[in-house]
PDB file of C-alpha atoms and ligand atoms in Angstrom:
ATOM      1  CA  UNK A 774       0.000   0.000   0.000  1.00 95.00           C
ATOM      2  CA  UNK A 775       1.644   3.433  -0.605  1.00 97.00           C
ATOM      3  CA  UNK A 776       0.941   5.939   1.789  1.00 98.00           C
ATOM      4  CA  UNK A 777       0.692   9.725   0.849  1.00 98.00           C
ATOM      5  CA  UNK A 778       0.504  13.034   3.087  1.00 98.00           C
ATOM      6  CA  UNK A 779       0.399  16.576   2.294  1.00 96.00           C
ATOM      7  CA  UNK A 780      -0.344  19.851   4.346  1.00 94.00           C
ATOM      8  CA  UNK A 781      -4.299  19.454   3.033  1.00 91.00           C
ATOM      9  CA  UNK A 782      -5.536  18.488  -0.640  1.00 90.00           C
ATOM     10  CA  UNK A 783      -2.574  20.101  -2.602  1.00 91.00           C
ATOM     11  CA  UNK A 784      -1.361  16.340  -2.257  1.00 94.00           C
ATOM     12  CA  UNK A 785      -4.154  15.113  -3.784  1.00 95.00           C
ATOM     13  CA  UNK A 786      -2.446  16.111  -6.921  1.00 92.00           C
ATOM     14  CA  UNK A 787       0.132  13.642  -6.365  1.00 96.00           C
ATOM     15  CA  UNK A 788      -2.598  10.954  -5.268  1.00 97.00           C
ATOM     16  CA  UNK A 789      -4.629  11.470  -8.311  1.00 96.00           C
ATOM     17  CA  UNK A 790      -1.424  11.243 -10.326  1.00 95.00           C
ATOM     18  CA  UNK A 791      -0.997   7.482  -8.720  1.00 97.00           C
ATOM     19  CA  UNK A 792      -3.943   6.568  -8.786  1.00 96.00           C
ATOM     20  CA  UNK A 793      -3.856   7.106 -13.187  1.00 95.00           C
ATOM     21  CA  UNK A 794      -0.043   5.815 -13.116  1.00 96.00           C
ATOM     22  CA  UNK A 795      -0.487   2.777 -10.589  1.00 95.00           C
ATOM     23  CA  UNK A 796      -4.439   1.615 -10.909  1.00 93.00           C
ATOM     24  CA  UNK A 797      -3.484  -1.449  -9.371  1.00 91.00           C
ATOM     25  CA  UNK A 798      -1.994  -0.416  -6.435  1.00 94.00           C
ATOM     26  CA  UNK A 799      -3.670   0.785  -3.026  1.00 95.00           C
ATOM     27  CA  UNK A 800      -3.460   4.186  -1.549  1.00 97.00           C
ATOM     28  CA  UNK A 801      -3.824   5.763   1.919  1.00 97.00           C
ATOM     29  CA  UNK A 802      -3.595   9.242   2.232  1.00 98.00           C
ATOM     30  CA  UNK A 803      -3.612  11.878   5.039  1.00 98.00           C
ATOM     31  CA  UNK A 804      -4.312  15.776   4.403  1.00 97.00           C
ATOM     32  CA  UNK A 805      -3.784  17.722   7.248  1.00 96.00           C
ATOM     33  CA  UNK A 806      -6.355  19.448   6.573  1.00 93.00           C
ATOM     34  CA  UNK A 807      -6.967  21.018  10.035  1.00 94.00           C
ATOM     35  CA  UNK A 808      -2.983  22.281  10.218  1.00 94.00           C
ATOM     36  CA  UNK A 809      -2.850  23.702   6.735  1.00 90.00           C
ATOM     37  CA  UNK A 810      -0.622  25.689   5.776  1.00 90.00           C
ATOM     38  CA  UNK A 811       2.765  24.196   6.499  1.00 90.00           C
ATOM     39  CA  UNK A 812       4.695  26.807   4.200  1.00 86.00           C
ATOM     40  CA  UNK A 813       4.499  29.549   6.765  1.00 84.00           C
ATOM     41  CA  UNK A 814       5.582  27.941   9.754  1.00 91.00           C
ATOM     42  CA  UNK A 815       9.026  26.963  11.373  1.00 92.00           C
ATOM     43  CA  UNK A 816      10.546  23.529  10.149  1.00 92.00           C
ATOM     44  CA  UNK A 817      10.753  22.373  13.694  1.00 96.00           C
ATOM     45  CA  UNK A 818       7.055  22.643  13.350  1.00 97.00           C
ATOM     46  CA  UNK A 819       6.868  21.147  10.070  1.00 95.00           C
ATOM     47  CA  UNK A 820       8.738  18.422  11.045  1.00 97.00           C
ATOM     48  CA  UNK A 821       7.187  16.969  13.866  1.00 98.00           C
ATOM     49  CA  UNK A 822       3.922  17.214  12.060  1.00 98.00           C
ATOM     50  CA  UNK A 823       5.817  15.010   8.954  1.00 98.00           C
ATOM     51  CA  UNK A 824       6.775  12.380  11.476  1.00 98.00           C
ATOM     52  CA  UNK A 825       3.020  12.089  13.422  1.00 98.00           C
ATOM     53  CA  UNK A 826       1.713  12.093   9.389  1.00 98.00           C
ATOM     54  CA  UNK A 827       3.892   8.868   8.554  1.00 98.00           C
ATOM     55  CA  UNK A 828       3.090   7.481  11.498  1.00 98.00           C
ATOM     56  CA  UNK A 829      -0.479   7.742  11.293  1.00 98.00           C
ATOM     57  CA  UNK A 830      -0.062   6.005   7.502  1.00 98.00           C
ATOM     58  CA  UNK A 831       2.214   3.305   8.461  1.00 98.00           C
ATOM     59  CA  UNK A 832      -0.283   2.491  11.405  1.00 98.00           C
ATOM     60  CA  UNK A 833      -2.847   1.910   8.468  1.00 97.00           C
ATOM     61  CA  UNK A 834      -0.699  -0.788   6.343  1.00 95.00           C
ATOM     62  CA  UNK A 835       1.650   2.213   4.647  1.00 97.00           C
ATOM     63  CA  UNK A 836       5.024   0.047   2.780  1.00 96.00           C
ATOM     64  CA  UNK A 837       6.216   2.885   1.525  1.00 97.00           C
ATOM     65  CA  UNK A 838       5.884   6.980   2.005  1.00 98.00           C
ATOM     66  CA  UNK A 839       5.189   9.804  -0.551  1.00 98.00           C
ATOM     67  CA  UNK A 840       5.631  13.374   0.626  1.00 98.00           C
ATOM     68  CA  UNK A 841       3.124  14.900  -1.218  1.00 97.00           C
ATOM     69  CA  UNK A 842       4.356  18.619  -0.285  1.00 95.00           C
ATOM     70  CA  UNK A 843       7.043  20.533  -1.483  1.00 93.00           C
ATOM     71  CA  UNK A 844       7.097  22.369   2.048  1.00 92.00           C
ATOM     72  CA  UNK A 845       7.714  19.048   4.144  1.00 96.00           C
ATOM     73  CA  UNK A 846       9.766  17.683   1.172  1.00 96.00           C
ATOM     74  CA  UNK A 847      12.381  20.249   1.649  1.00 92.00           C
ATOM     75  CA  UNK A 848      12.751  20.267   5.452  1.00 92.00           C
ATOM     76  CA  UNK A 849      11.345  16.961   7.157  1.00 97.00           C
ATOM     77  CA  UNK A 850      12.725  14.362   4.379  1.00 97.00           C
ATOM     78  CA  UNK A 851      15.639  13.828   6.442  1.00 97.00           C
ATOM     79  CA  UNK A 852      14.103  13.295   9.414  1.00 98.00           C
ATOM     80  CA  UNK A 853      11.705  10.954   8.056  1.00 98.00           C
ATOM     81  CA  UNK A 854      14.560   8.739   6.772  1.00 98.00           C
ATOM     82  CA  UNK A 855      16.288   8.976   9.991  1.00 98.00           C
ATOM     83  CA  UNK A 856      12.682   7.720  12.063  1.00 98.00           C
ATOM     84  CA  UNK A 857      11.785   4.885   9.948  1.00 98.00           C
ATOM     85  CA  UNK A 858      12.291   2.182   7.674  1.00 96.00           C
ATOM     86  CA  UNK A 859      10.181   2.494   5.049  1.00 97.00           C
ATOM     87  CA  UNK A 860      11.135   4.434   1.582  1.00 97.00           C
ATOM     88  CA  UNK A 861      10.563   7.837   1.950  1.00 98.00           C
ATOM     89  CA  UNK A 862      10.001   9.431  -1.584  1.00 98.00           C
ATOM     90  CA  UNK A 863       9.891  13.330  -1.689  1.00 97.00           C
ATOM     91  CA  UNK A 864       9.081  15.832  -4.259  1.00 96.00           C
ATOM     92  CA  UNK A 865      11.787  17.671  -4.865  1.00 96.00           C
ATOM     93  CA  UNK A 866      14.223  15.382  -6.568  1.00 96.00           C
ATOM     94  CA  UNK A 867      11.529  14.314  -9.558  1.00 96.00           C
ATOM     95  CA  UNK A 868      10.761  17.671 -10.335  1.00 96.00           C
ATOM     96  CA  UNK A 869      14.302  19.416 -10.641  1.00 97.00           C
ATOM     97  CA  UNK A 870      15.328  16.197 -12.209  1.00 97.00           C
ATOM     98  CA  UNK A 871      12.759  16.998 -15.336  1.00 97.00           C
ATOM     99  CA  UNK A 872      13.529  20.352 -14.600  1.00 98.00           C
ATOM    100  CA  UNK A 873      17.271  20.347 -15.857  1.00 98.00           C
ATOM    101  CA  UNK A 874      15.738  17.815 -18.940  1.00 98.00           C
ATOM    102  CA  UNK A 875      13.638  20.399 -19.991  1.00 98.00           C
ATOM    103  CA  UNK A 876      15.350  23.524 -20.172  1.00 98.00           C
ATOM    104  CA  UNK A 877      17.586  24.893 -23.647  1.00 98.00           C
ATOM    105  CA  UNK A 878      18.863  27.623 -21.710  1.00 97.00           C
ATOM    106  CA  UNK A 879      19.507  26.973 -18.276  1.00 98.00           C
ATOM    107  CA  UNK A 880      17.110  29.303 -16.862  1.00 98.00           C
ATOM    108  CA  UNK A 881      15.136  27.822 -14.292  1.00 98.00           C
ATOM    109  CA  UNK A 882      11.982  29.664 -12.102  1.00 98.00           C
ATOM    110  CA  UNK A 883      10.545  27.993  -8.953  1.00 98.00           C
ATOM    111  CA  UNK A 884       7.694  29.073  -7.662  1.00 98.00           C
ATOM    112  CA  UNK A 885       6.711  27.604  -3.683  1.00 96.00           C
ATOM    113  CA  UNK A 886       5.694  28.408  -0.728  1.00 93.00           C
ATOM    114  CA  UNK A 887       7.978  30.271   2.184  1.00 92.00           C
ATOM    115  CA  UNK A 888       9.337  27.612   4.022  1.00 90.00           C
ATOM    116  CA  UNK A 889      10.397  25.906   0.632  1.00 92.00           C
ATOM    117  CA  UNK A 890      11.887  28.681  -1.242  1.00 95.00           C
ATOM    118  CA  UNK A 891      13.462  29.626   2.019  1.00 92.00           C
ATOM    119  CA  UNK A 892      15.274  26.426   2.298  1.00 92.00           C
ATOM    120  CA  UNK A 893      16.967  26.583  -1.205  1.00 96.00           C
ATOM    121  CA  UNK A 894      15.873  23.393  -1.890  1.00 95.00           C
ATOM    122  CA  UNK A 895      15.652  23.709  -5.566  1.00 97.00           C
ATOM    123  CA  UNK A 896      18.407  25.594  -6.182  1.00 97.00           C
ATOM    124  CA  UNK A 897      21.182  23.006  -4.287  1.00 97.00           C
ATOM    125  CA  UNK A 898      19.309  20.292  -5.902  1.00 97.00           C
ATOM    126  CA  UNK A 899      19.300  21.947  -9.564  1.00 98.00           C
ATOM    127  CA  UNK A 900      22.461  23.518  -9.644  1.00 97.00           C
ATOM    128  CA  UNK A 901      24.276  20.787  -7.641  1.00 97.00           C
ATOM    129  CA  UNK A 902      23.855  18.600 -10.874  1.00 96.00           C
ATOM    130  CA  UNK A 903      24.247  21.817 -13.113  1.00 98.00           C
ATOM    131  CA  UNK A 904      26.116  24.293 -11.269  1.00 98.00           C
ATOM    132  CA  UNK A 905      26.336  26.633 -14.714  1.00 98.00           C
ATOM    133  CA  UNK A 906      22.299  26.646 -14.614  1.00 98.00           C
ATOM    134  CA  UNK A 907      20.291  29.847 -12.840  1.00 98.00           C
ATOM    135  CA  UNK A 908      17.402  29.505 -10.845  1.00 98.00           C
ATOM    136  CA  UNK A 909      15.499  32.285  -9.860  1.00 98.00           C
ATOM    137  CA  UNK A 910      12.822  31.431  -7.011  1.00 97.00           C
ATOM    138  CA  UNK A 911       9.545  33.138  -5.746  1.00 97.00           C
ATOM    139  CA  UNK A 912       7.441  32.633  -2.498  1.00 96.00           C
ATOM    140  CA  UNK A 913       3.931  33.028  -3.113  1.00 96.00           C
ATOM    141  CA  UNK A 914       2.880  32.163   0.335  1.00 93.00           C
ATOM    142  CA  UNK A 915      -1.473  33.391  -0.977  1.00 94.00           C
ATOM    143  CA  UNK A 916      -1.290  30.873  -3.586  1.00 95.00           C
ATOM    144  CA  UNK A 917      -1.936  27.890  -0.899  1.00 91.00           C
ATOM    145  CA  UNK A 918      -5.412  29.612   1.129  1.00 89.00           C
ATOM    146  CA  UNK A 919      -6.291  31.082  -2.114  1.00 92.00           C
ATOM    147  CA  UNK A 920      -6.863  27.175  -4.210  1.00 90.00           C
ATOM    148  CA  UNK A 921      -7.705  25.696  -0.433  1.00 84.00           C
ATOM    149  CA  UNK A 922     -10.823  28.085  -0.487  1.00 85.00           C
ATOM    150  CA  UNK A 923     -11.502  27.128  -4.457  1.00 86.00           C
ATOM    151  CA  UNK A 924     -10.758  30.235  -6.036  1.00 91.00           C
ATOM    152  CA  UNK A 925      -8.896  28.516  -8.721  1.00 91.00           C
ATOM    153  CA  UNK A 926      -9.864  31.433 -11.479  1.00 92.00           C
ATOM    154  CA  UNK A 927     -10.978  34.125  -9.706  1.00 95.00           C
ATOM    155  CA  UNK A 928      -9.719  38.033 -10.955  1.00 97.00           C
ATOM    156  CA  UNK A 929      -8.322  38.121  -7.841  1.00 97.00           C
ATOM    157  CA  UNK A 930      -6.123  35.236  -7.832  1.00 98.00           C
ATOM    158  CA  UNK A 931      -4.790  36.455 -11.148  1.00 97.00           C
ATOM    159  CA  UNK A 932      -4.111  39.526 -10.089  1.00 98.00           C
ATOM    160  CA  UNK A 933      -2.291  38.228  -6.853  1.00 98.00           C
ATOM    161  CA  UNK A 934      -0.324  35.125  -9.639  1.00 98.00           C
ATOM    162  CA  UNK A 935       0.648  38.596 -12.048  1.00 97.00           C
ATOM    163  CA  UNK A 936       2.103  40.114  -8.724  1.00 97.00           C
ATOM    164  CA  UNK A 937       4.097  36.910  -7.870  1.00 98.00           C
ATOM    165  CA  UNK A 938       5.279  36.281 -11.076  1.00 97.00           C
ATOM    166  CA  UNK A 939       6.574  39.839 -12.120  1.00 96.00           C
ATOM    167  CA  UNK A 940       9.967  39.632 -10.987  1.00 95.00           C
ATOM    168  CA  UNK A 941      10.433  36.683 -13.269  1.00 95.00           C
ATOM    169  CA  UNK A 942       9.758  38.462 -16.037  1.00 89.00           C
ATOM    170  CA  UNK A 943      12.772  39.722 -16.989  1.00 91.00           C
ATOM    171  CA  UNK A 944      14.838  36.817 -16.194  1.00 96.00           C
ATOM    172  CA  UNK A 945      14.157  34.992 -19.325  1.00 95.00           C
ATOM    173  CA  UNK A 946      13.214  31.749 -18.114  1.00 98.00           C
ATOM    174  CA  UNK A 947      12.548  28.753 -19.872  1.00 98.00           C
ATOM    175  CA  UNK A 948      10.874  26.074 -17.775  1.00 98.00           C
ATOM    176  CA  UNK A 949       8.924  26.882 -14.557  1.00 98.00           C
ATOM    177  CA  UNK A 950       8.362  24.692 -11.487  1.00 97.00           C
ATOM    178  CA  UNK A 951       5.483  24.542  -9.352  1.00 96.00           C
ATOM    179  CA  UNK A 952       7.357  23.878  -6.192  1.00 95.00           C
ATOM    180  CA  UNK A 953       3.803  23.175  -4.477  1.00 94.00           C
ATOM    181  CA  UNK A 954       1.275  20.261  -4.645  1.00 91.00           C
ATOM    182  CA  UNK A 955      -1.516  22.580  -5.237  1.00 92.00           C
ATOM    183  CA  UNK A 956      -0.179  24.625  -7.914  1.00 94.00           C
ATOM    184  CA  UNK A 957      -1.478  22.372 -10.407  1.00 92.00           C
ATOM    185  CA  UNK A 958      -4.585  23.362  -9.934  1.00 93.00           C
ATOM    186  CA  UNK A 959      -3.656  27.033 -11.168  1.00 96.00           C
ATOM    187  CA  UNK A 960      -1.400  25.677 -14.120  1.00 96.00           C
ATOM    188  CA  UNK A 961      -3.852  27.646 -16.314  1.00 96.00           C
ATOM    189  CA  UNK A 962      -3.787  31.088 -14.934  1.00 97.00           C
ATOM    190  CA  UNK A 963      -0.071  30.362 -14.452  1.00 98.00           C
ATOM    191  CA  UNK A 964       0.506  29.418 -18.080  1.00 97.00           C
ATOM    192  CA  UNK A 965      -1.330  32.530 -19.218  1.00 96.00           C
ATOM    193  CA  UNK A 966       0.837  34.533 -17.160  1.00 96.00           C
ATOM    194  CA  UNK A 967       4.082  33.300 -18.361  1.00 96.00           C
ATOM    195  CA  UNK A 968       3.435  32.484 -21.898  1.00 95.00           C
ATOM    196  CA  UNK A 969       3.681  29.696 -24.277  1.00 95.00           C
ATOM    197  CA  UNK A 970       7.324  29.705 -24.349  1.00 95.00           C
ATOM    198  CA  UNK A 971       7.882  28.631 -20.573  1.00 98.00           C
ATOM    199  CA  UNK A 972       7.380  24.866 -19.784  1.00 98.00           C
ATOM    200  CA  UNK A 973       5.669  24.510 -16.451  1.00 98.00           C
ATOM    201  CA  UNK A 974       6.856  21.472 -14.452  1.00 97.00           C
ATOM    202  CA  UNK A 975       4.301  19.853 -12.116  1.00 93.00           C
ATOM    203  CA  UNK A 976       5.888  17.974  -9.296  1.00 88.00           C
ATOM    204  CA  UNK A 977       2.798  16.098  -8.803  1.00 90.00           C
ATOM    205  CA  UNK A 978       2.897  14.150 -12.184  1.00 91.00           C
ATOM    206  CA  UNK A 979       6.959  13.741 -12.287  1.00 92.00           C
ATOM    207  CA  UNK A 980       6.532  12.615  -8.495  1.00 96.00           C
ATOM    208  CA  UNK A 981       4.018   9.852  -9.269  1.00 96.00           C
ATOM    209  CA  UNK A 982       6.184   8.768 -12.560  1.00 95.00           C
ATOM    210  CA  UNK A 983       9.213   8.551 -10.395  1.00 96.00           C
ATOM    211  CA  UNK A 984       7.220   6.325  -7.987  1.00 97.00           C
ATOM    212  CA  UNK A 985       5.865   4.232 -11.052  1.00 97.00           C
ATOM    213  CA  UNK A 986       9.457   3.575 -11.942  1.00 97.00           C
ATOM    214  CA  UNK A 987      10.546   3.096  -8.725  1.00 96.00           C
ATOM    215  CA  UNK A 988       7.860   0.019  -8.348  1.00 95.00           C
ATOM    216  CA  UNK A 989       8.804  -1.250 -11.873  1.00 95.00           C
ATOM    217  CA  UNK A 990      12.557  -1.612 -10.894  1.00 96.00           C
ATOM    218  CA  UNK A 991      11.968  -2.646  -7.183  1.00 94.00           C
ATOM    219  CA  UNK A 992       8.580  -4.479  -6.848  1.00 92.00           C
ATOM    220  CA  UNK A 993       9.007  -6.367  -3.837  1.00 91.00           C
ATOM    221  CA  UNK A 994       8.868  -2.813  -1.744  1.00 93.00           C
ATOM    222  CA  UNK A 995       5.112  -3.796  -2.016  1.00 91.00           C
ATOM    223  CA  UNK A 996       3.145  -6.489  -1.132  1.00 84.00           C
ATOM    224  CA  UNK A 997       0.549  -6.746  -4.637  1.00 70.00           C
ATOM    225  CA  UNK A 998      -3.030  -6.653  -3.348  1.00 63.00           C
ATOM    226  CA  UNK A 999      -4.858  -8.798  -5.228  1.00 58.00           C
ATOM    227  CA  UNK A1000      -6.960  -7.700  -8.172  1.00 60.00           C
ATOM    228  CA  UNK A1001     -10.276  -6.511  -7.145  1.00 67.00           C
ATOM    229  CA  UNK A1002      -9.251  -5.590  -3.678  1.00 87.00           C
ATOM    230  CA  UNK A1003      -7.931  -2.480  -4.360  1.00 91.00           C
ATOM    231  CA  UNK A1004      -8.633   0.565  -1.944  1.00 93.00           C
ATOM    232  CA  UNK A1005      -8.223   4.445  -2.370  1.00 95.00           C
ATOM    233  CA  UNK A1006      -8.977   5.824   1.312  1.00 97.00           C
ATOM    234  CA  UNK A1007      -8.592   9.597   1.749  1.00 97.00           C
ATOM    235  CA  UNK A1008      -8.123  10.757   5.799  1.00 98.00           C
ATOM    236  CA  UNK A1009      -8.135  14.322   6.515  1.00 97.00           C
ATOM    237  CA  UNK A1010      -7.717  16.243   9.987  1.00 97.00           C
ATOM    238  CA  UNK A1011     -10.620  18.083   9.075  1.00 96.00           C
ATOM    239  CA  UNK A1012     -13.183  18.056   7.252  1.00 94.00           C
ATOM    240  CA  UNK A1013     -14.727  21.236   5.296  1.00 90.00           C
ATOM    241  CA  UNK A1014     -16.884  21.793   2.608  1.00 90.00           C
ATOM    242  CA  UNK A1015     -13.941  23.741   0.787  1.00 88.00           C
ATOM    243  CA  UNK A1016     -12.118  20.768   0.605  1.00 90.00           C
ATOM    244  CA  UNK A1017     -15.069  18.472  -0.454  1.00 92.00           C
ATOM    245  CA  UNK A1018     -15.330  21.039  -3.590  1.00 91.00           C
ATOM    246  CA  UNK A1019     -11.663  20.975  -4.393  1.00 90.00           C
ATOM    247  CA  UNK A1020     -11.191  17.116  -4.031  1.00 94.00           C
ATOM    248  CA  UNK A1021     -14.340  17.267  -6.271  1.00 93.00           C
ATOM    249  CA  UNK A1022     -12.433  19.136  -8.875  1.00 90.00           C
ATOM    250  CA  UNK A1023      -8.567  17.469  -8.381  1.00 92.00           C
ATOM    251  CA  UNK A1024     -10.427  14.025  -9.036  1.00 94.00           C
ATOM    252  CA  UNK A1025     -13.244  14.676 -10.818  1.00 92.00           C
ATOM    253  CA  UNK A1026     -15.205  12.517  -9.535  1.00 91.00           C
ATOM    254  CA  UNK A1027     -17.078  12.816  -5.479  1.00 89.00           C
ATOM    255  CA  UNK A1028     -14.640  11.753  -3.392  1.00 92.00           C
ATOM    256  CA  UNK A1029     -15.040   9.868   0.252  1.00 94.00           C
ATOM    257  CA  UNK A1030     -13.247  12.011   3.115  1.00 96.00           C
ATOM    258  CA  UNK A1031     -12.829  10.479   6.116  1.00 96.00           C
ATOM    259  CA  UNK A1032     -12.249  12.780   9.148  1.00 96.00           C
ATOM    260  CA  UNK A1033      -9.250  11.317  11.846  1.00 93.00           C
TER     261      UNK A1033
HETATM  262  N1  LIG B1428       1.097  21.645  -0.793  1.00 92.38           N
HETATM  263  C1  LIG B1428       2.184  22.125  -0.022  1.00 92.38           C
HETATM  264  C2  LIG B1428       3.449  22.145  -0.843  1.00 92.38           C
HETATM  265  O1  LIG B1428       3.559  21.398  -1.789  1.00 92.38           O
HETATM  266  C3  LIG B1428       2.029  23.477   0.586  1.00 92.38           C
HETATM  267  C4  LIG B1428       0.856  23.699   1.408  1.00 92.38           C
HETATM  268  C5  LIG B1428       1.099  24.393   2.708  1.00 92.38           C
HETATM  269  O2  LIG B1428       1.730  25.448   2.785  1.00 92.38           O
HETATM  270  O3  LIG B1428       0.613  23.839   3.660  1.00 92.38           O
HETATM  271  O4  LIG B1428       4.342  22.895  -0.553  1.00 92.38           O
END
């Protein structure tokens, strides 16, 4: 069973992304839901919220561990490796990975929350492989309440995207990451801001290819289910109708949230 946690639903990106990639594999995932946001708190704080998370999955048959957050990704994967056995798989790595495949001219932005553009997470990762590439990172810490409350393409939340992304304007990017699981769900006012010419990178999808590859190489790191048992069982902290709408719309379909 693969266990998956983010902050809230911004994970659910990542889940959704498994569930298309990996139909025959169960899921258990936790959105703290009641805790959201991570990205503007300490990562002491962020931490010891990452460790009660994988607890809480591995207590409910988790084998291995996606961090479905860019904010825990880039402070608590160490300490999640450190706690417990299980593969830990974070977000980070998969996305700067297609990242530095993508771009001609070695202009990378990163767009994230606080906590994760504060941590220069992208930037050691990126230019540790390519130390002649640039990357030029923003915090857009209103992104995060803004598609947690559903307004996904409101004027206002373009307005607030054109104010983030201004000072990557003239920095002649390339390739774009959304260094946060929810993001995705703005790819199109994001897109339209940036133009055609600038690939966005979605760590959710290169997250749940990277686990799909990881399970093709090493399949024993999960015990199959057999076919027809299946589950897909979505735990939050808390449970409001917010994030019944924007489950809704990550999955298209109605989606089952059970409260903790
Ligand atoms: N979805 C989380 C991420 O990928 C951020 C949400 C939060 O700040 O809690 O960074």
């Amino acid at each position: 069973m693969i266990g998956i946690f983010d902050s809230g639903i911004g994970g659910m990106t990542v889940a959704r992304a498994v569930e298309q990639l990996l139909p025959d594999y169960s899921i258990v995932y936790f959105g703290d839901i009641a805790r959201t946001p991570y990205g503007s708190k300490s990562a002491a704080t962020i931490t010891d919220y990452s460790l009660r998370n994988t607890e809480f999955l591995l207590k409910k048959g988790a084998e291995i561990i996606i961090i479905a957050c860019n904010t825990a990704s880039s402070v608590a994967t160490e300490a999640l490796r450190r706690e417990f056995q299980v593969p830990i798989i974070e977000v980070i790595t998969p996305a700067a990975t297609k990242a530095i495949a993508t771009t001609k001219t070695g202009r990378i932005g990163v767009i994230g929350t606080r906590a994760t553009i504060r941590s220069g997470v992208y930037e050691q990762t990126i230019c540790g492989q390519r130390p002649d590439f640039h990357v030029f990172s923003e915090a857009c810490p209103l992104l995060v309440p803004l598609v947690e409350e559903g307004w996904t393409n409101k004027q206002e939340t373009k307005m607030i995207i054109r104010r983030y992304l201004h000072p990557l304007k003239d920095k002649q990017i390339d390739t774009l990451v959304l260094g946060c699981t929810h993001y995705p769900l703005l790819t199109q006012l994001i897109q339209t801001r940036v133009g055609k010419r600038v690939t966005l990178i979605d760590s959710s999808v290169e997250t749940a290819k990277y686990v799909r590859d990881l399970l093709t190489e090493q399949p024993q790191l999960i015990a199959r289910e057999e076919k027809g048992i299946v589950t897909h069982r979505y735990f939050v902290s808390d449970l409001t109708d917010a994030a019944k709408t924007v489950a809704r719309k990550i999955f298209a379909r109605p989606l089952e949230l059970i409260l903790t």
